């Protein structure tokens, strides 16, 4: 089933097993000028049948036989195939549609991003929040070259900075990596420290070290990962080395012996690289 069509806009599939939720989702999407067509499904199984359909009147196909759906807006909790299970199936598509969850289950936010969701909207959704998700879908579509010729990969920009979903008093907040001053290991979790406070995330420090190394973060201790750009001092005392971080209230952190050499090399190398570019 589809709503009114607006050629040139995004093609979006709304999935919810509750009639009231589906109607609300369809209204919010269909009222947005970024959306050209809204398809609906009452569960994840029906959504997959639509996405794989060969009926051009029902769903439409591209020249490369890919579904024309740009994004799927789905509930998390559905009978049979859940929203999370649907997300895992979509990752097997050659060009998977962007996935956005609209749900009343805030505890699934971290898992949603782990399975590749582009956004996570808590019910009751509103027009502004849906529009923000649609803007992200448009940006993702432009970067991937979907619906057009392949586009070259570009170097990351500040606008493309990775964001990390964190839970705060029942609300999922997106923390940009550039706001993180240092990260502290806490078992299988990590605590992100920003100028506004700290946030516990279900990501091991070793994983963040690997993911953020090229973004200028360095392991200085078994318990600490720091933003090198914020290191203002390297101190030496009888107990060993430590660093002082700026970007907020000064913070001193210990440097373990095994990480001292790499830290010194990186701190010396960065200015030399900058001089060579001038």
Short mmCIF file of N, CA, C and O in Angstrom, two decimals, residues 174-264:
data_model
loop_
_atom_site.label_atom_id
_atom_site.label_comp_id
_atom_site.label_asym_id
_atom_site.label_seq_id
_atom_site.Cartn_x
_atom_site.Cartn_y
_atom_site.Cartn_z
N UNK A 174 23.27 11.47 21.10
CA UNK A 174 24.36 11.20 20.18
C UNK A 174 25.55 12.09 20.51
O UNK A 174 25.45 13.32 20.43
N UNK A 175 26.68 11.49 20.89
CA UNK A 175 27.88 12.24 21.27
C UNK A 175 28.88 12.22 20.12
O UNK A 175 29.37 11.16 19.73
N UNK A 176 29.20 13.37 19.52
CA UNK A 176 30.22 13.39 18.46
C UNK A 176 31.59 13.02 19.02
O UNK A 176 31.94 13.42 20.13
N UNK A 177 32.35 12.28 18.25
CA UNK A 177 33.69 11.88 18.70
C UNK A 177 34.56 13.09 19.02
O UNK A 177 35.38 13.05 19.94
N UNK A 178 34.39 14.18 18.26
CA UNK A 178 35.23 15.35 18.47
C UNK A 178 35.04 15.98 19.84
O UNK A 178 35.87 16.76 20.29
N UNK A 179 33.93 15.64 20.53
CA UNK A 179 33.69 16.18 21.88
C UNK A 179 34.38 15.36 22.97
O UNK A 179 34.43 15.76 24.12
N UNK A 180 34.90 14.19 22.61
CA UNK A 180 35.51 13.29 23.60
C UNK A 180 36.95 13.72 23.85
O UNK A 180 37.75 13.81 22.93
N UNK A 181 37.29 13.98 25.11
CA UNK A 181 38.66 14.36 25.48
C UNK A 181 39.50 13.12 25.78
O UNK A 181 40.63 13.01 25.34
N UNK A 182 38.97 12.21 26.56
CA UNK A 182 39.65 10.95 26.81
C UNK A 182 38.62 9.88 27.12
O UNK A 182 37.46 10.16 27.42
N UNK A 183 39.07 8.63 27.01
CA UNK A 183 38.20 7.48 27.24
C UNK A 183 38.85 6.62 28.32
O UNK A 183 40.06 6.38 28.30
N UNK A 184 38.04 6.15 29.24
CA UNK A 184 38.54 5.35 30.37
C UNK A 184 37.94 3.96 30.32
O UNK A 184 36.72 3.79 30.16
N UNK A 185 38.78 2.94 30.43
CA UNK A 185 38.30 1.56 30.42
C UNK A 185 37.60 1.23 31.73
O UNK A 185 38.08 1.59 32.81
N UNK A 186 36.46 0.56 31.61
CA UNK A 186 35.75 0.07 32.79
C UNK A 186 35.22 -1.32 32.46
O UNK A 186 34.06 -1.49 32.08
N UNK A 187 36.11 -2.32 32.58
CA UNK A 187 35.75 -3.69 32.24
C UNK A 187 35.49 -3.81 30.75
O UNK A 187 36.31 -3.39 29.93
N UNK A 188 34.35 -4.40 30.40
CA UNK A 188 33.97 -4.53 28.99
C UNK A 188 33.31 -3.27 28.46
O UNK A 188 32.86 -3.23 27.31
N UNK A 189 33.25 -2.24 29.27
CA UNK A 189 32.64 -0.96 28.88
C UNK A 189 33.73 0.10 28.79
O UNK A 189 34.89 -0.12 29.13
N UNK A 190 33.34 1.27 28.31
CA UNK A 190 34.25 2.41 28.26
C UNK A 190 33.48 3.65 28.67
O UNK A 190 32.29 3.79 28.38
N UNK A 191 34.16 4.55 29.37
CA UNK A 191 33.53 5.81 29.78
C UNK A 191 34.13 6.95 28.96
O UNK A 191 35.34 7.18 28.99
N UNK A 192 33.26 7.62 28.22
CA UNK A 192 33.67 8.76 27.40
C UNK A 192 33.62 10.03 28.23
O UNK A 192 32.58 10.35 28.81
N UNK A 193 34.71 10.75 28.28
CA UNK A 193 34.77 11.99 29.05
C UNK A 193 34.75 13.18 28.10
O UNK A 193 35.59 13.31 27.21
N UNK A 194 33.77 14.05 28.29
CA UNK A 194 33.64 15.27 27.50
C UNK A 194 33.67 16.46 28.46
O UNK A 194 33.75 16.29 29.68
N UNK A 195 33.60 17.66 27.93
CA UNK A 195 33.59 18.84 28.80
C UNK A 195 32.32 18.92 29.63
O UNK A 195 32.28 19.58 30.66
N UNK A 196 31.26 18.23 29.18
CA UNK A 196 29.96 18.30 29.87
C UNK A 196 29.75 17.19 30.87
O UNK A 196 28.78 17.20 31.62
N UNK A 197 30.64 16.20 30.87
CA UNK A 197 30.46 15.08 31.80
C UNK A 197 31.03 13.80 31.22
O UNK A 197 31.90 13.83 30.35
N UNK A 198 30.52 12.66 31.68
CA UNK A 198 31.00 11.38 31.19
C UNK A 198 29.82 10.47 30.88
O UNK A 198 28.73 10.61 31.44
N UNK A 199 30.07 9.52 29.97
CA UNK A 199 29.01 8.63 29.52
C UNK A 199 29.57 7.22 29.37
O UNK A 199 30.60 7.01 28.73
N UNK A 200 28.88 6.25 29.95
CA UNK A 200 29.30 4.86 29.87
C UNK A 200 28.68 4.22 28.63
O UNK A 200 27.48 4.32 28.40
N UNK A 201 29.52 3.57 27.80
CA UNK A 201 29.04 2.92 26.59
C UNK A 201 29.50 1.47 26.57
O UNK A 201 30.53 1.12 27.14
N UNK A 202 28.71 0.63 25.89
CA UNK A 202 29.02 -0.80 25.85
C UNK A 202 29.98 -1.09 24.70
O UNK A 202 29.67 -1.82 23.76
N UNK A 203 31.16 -0.51 24.77
CA UNK A 203 32.19 -0.72 23.76
C UNK A 203 33.53 -0.87 24.49
O UNK A 203 33.92 0.00 25.26
N UNK A 204 34.26 -1.96 24.29
CA UNK A 204 35.56 -2.12 24.96
C UNK A 204 36.55 -1.05 24.50
O UNK A 204 36.51 -0.60 23.36
N UNK A 205 37.45 -0.67 25.38
CA UNK A 205 38.44 0.36 25.05
C UNK A 205 39.32 -0.08 23.87
O UNK A 205 39.66 0.75 23.02
N UNK A 206 39.65 -1.36 23.79
CA UNK A 206 40.48 -1.85 22.69
C UNK A 206 39.80 -1.64 21.35
O UNK A 206 40.45 -1.34 20.34
N UNK A 207 38.48 -1.76 21.31
CA UNK A 207 37.75 -1.56 20.06
C UNK A 207 37.77 -0.09 19.65
O UNK A 207 37.96 0.24 18.47
N UNK A 208 37.60 0.80 20.63
CA UNK A 208 37.67 2.23 20.32
C UNK A 208 39.09 2.63 19.90
O UNK A 208 39.26 3.47 19.02
N UNK A 209 40.08 2.02 20.51
CA UNK A 209 41.47 2.30 20.13
C UNK A 209 41.69 1.98 18.66
O UNK A 209 42.31 2.75 17.92
N UNK A 210 41.16 0.86 18.21
CA UNK A 210 41.32 0.46 16.81
C UNK A 210 40.52 1.36 15.88
O UNK A 210 41.00 1.78 14.82
N UNK A 211 39.30 1.69 16.28
CA UNK A 211 38.43 2.50 15.42
C UNK A 211 38.86 3.95 15.32
O UNK A 211 38.70 4.59 14.29
N UNK A 212 39.41 4.48 16.42
CA UNK A 212 39.70 5.91 16.49
C UNK A 212 41.16 6.26 16.29
O UNK A 212 41.53 7.43 16.36
N UNK A 213 41.99 5.27 16.04
CA UNK A 213 43.41 5.55 15.89
C UNK A 213 43.70 6.55 14.78
O UNK A 213 44.49 7.49 14.96
N UNK A 214 43.06 6.39 13.62
CA UNK A 214 43.30 7.30 12.51
C UNK A 214 42.69 8.68 12.74
O UNK A 214 43.00 9.62 12.00
N UNK A 215 41.83 8.79 13.73
CA UNK A 215 41.20 10.08 14.05
C UNK A 215 42.00 10.85 15.10
O UNK A 215 41.54 11.89 15.58
N UNK A 216 43.18 10.33 15.49
CA UNK A 216 44.03 11.08 16.42
C UNK A 216 43.93 10.69 17.87
O UNK A 216 44.38 11.42 18.75
N UNK A 217 43.38 9.50 18.15
CA UNK A 217 43.32 9.02 19.54
C UNK A 217 44.42 7.98 19.76
O UNK A 217 44.69 7.16 18.88
N UNK A 218 45.06 8.04 20.93
CA UNK A 218 46.19 7.15 21.22
C UNK A 218 46.04 6.54 22.60
O UNK A 218 45.68 7.22 23.57
N UNK A 219 46.34 5.27 22.70
CA UNK A 219 46.35 4.57 23.98
C UNK A 219 47.61 4.97 24.74
O UNK A 219 48.72 4.82 24.23
N UNK A 220 47.47 5.52 25.94
CA UNK A 220 48.62 5.92 26.73
C UNK A 220 48.78 5.05 27.99
O UNK A 220 49.77 5.16 28.70
N UNK A 221 47.79 4.21 28.23
CA UNK A 221 47.76 3.42 29.46
C UNK A 221 46.74 2.31 29.23
O UNK A 221 45.86 2.44 28.37
N UNK A 222 46.82 1.24 29.97
CA UNK A 222 45.84 0.17 29.78
C UNK A 222 44.42 0.65 30.06
O UNK A 222 43.45 0.05 29.60
N UNK A 223 44.31 1.77 30.79
CA UNK A 223 42.99 2.28 31.15
C UNK A 223 42.59 3.55 30.41
O UNK A 223 41.46 4.01 30.58
N UNK A 224 43.48 4.13 29.58
CA UNK A 224 43.17 5.44 29.00
C UNK A 224 43.51 5.54 27.52
O UNK A 224 44.57 5.09 27.08
N UNK A 225 42.60 6.16 26.80
CA UNK A 225 42.77 6.51 25.40
C UNK A 225 42.52 8.02 25.32
O UNK A 225 41.51 8.50 25.84
N UNK A 226 43.43 8.77 24.71
CA UNK A 226 43.29 10.23 24.73
C UNK A 226 43.32 10.81 23.32
O UNK A 226 43.85 10.21 22.38
N UNK A 227 42.74 12.01 23.21
CA UNK A 227 42.81 12.77 21.97
C UNK A 227 44.15 13.50 21.93
O UNK A 227 44.39 14.41 22.74
N UNK A 228 45.03 13.12 21.01
CA UNK A 228 46.36 13.72 20.96
C UNK A 228 46.30 15.23 20.72
O UNK A 228 47.15 15.97 21.19
N UNK A 229 45.28 15.67 19.99
CA UNK A 229 45.17 17.09 19.68
C UNK A 229 44.96 17.93 20.93
O UNK A 229 45.20 19.15 20.93
N UNK A 230 44.53 17.30 22.03
CA UNK A 230 44.25 18.04 23.27
C UNK A 230 45.38 17.94 24.28
O UNK A 230 45.30 18.53 25.37
N UNK A 231 46.45 17.21 23.96
CA UNK A 231 47.58 17.10 24.89
C UNK A 231 48.35 18.41 24.89
O UNK A 231 48.88 18.84 23.88
N UNK A 232 48.42 19.06 26.04
CA UNK A 232 49.11 20.34 26.17
C UNK A 232 50.45 20.21 26.88
O UNK A 232 51.33 21.07 26.71
N UNK A 233 50.63 19.15 27.68
CA UNK A 233 51.88 18.97 28.39
C UNK A 233 52.22 17.49 28.52
O UNK A 233 51.32 16.65 28.64
N UNK A 234 53.53 17.19 28.50
CA UNK A 234 54.03 15.86 28.82
C UNK A 234 54.94 16.05 30.03
O UNK A 234 55.98 16.70 29.95
N UNK A 235 54.54 15.51 31.16
CA UNK A 235 55.28 15.71 32.41
C UNK A 235 56.04 14.46 32.82
O UNK A 235 55.59 13.34 32.57
N UNK A 236 57.17 14.66 33.47
CA UNK A 236 57.96 13.57 33.98
C UNK A 236 58.18 13.76 35.46
O UNK A 236 58.50 14.87 35.92
N UNK A 237 58.01 12.70 36.23
CA UNK A 237 58.24 12.75 37.67
C UNK A 237 58.93 11.45 38.09
O UNK A 237 59.23 10.60 37.26
N UNK A 238 59.17 11.31 39.37
CA UNK A 238 59.85 10.11 39.86
C UNK A 238 59.01 8.85 39.62
O UNK A 238 59.54 7.75 39.55
N UNK A 239 57.71 9.03 39.48
CA UNK A 239 56.83 7.88 39.26
C UNK A 239 56.58 7.58 37.79
O UNK A 239 55.92 6.62 37.45
N UNK A 240 57.12 8.44 36.89
CA UNK A 240 56.94 8.20 35.47
C UNK A 240 56.34 9.40 34.75
O UNK A 240 56.32 10.52 35.29
N UNK A 241 55.84 9.16 33.55
CA UNK A 241 55.29 10.24 32.74
C UNK A 241 53.78 10.37 32.93
O UNK A 241 53.08 9.42 33.32
N UNK A 242 53.31 11.57 32.61
CA UNK A 242 51.87 11.83 32.58
C UNK A 242 51.62 12.90 31.51
O UNK A 242 52.54 13.60 31.09
N UNK A 243 50.37 13.00 31.07
CA UNK A 243 49.99 14.04 30.11
C UNK A 243 48.92 14.92 30.74
O UNK A 243 48.18 14.49 31.62
N UNK A 244 48.89 16.16 30.26
CA UNK A 244 47.84 17.09 30.67
C UNK A 244 47.00 17.40 29.44
O UNK A 244 47.54 17.75 28.38
N UNK A 245 45.69 17.25 29.57
CA UNK A 245 44.78 17.50 28.46
C UNK A 245 44.11 18.86 28.61
O UNK A 245 43.71 19.25 29.70
N UNK A 246 44.00 19.57 27.49
CA UNK A 246 43.25 20.81 27.45
C UNK A 246 41.87 20.54 26.88
O UNK A 246 41.34 19.45 27.00
N UNK A 247 41.28 21.57 26.25
CA UNK A 247 39.94 21.40 25.71
C UNK A 247 38.87 21.46 26.76
O UNK A 247 37.72 21.07 26.53
N UNK A 248 39.22 21.95 27.94
CA UNK A 248 38.33 22.00 29.09
C UNK A 248 39.17 22.16 30.33
O UNK A 248 40.36 22.51 30.24
N UNK A 249 38.62 21.88 31.50
CA UNK A 249 39.44 21.93 32.71
C UNK A 249 40.64 21.00 32.57
O UNK A 249 40.48 19.86 32.12
N UNK A 250 41.86 21.47 32.87
CA UNK A 250 43.05 20.62 32.71
C UNK A 250 42.88 19.28 33.41
O UNK A 250 42.38 19.21 34.54
N UNK A 251 43.28 18.22 32.72
CA UNK A 251 43.16 16.88 33.28
C UNK A 251 44.48 16.16 33.09
O UNK A 251 45.00 16.05 31.97
N UNK A 252 45.05 15.66 34.20
CA UNK A 252 46.31 14.93 34.14
C UNK A 252 46.05 13.43 34.20
O UNK A 252 45.29 12.95 35.06
N UNK A 253 46.67 12.69 33.26
CA UNK A 253 46.48 11.25 33.20
C UNK A 253 47.84 10.56 33.13
O UNK A 253 48.77 11.08 32.49
N UNK A 254 47.97 9.40 33.75
CA UNK A 254 49.26 8.70 33.73
C UNK A 254 49.55 8.05 32.39
O UNK A 254 48.64 7.66 31.65
N UNK A 255 50.84 7.94 32.07
CA UNK A 255 51.28 7.25 30.86
C UNK A 255 52.08 6.03 31.30
O UNK A 255 53.05 6.16 32.06
N UNK A 256 51.68 4.86 30.84
CA UNK A 256 52.41 3.66 31.24
C UNK A 256 53.73 3.57 30.48
O UNK A 256 53.90 4.15 29.40
N UNK A 257 54.68 2.84 31.04
CA UNK A 257 56.01 2.74 30.44
C UNK A 257 55.95 2.17 29.02
O UNK A 257 56.65 2.64 28.12
N UNK A 258 55.09 1.20 28.78
CA UNK A 258 55.04 0.55 27.48
C UNK A 258 54.50 1.47 26.38
O UNK A 258 54.74 1.24 25.20
N UNK A 259 53.77 2.53 26.78
CA UNK A 259 53.20 3.44 25.80
C UNK A 259 53.97 4.76 25.68
O UNK A 259 53.64 5.59 24.85
N UNK A 260 54.99 4.94 26.50
CA UNK A 260 55.71 6.21 26.53
C UNK A 260 56.40 6.52 25.21
O UNK A 260 56.31 7.64 24.69
N UNK A 261 57.10 5.54 24.62
CA UNK A 261 57.86 5.79 23.40
C UNK A 261 56.94 6.19 22.26
O UNK A 261 57.22 7.15 21.54
N UNK A 262 55.85 5.47 22.06
CA UNK A 262 54.94 5.82 20.97
C UNK A 262 54.32 7.20 21.18
O UNK A 262 54.18 7.98 20.24
N UNK A 263 53.99 7.51 22.43
CA UNK A 263 53.42 8.82 22.71
C UNK A 263 54.41 9.93 22.36
O UNK A 263 54.05 10.91 21.69
N UNK A 264 55.66 9.78 22.77
CA UNK A 264 56.68 10.79 22.46
C UNK A 264 56.84 10.94 20.94
O UNK A 264 56.91 12.06 20.42
#
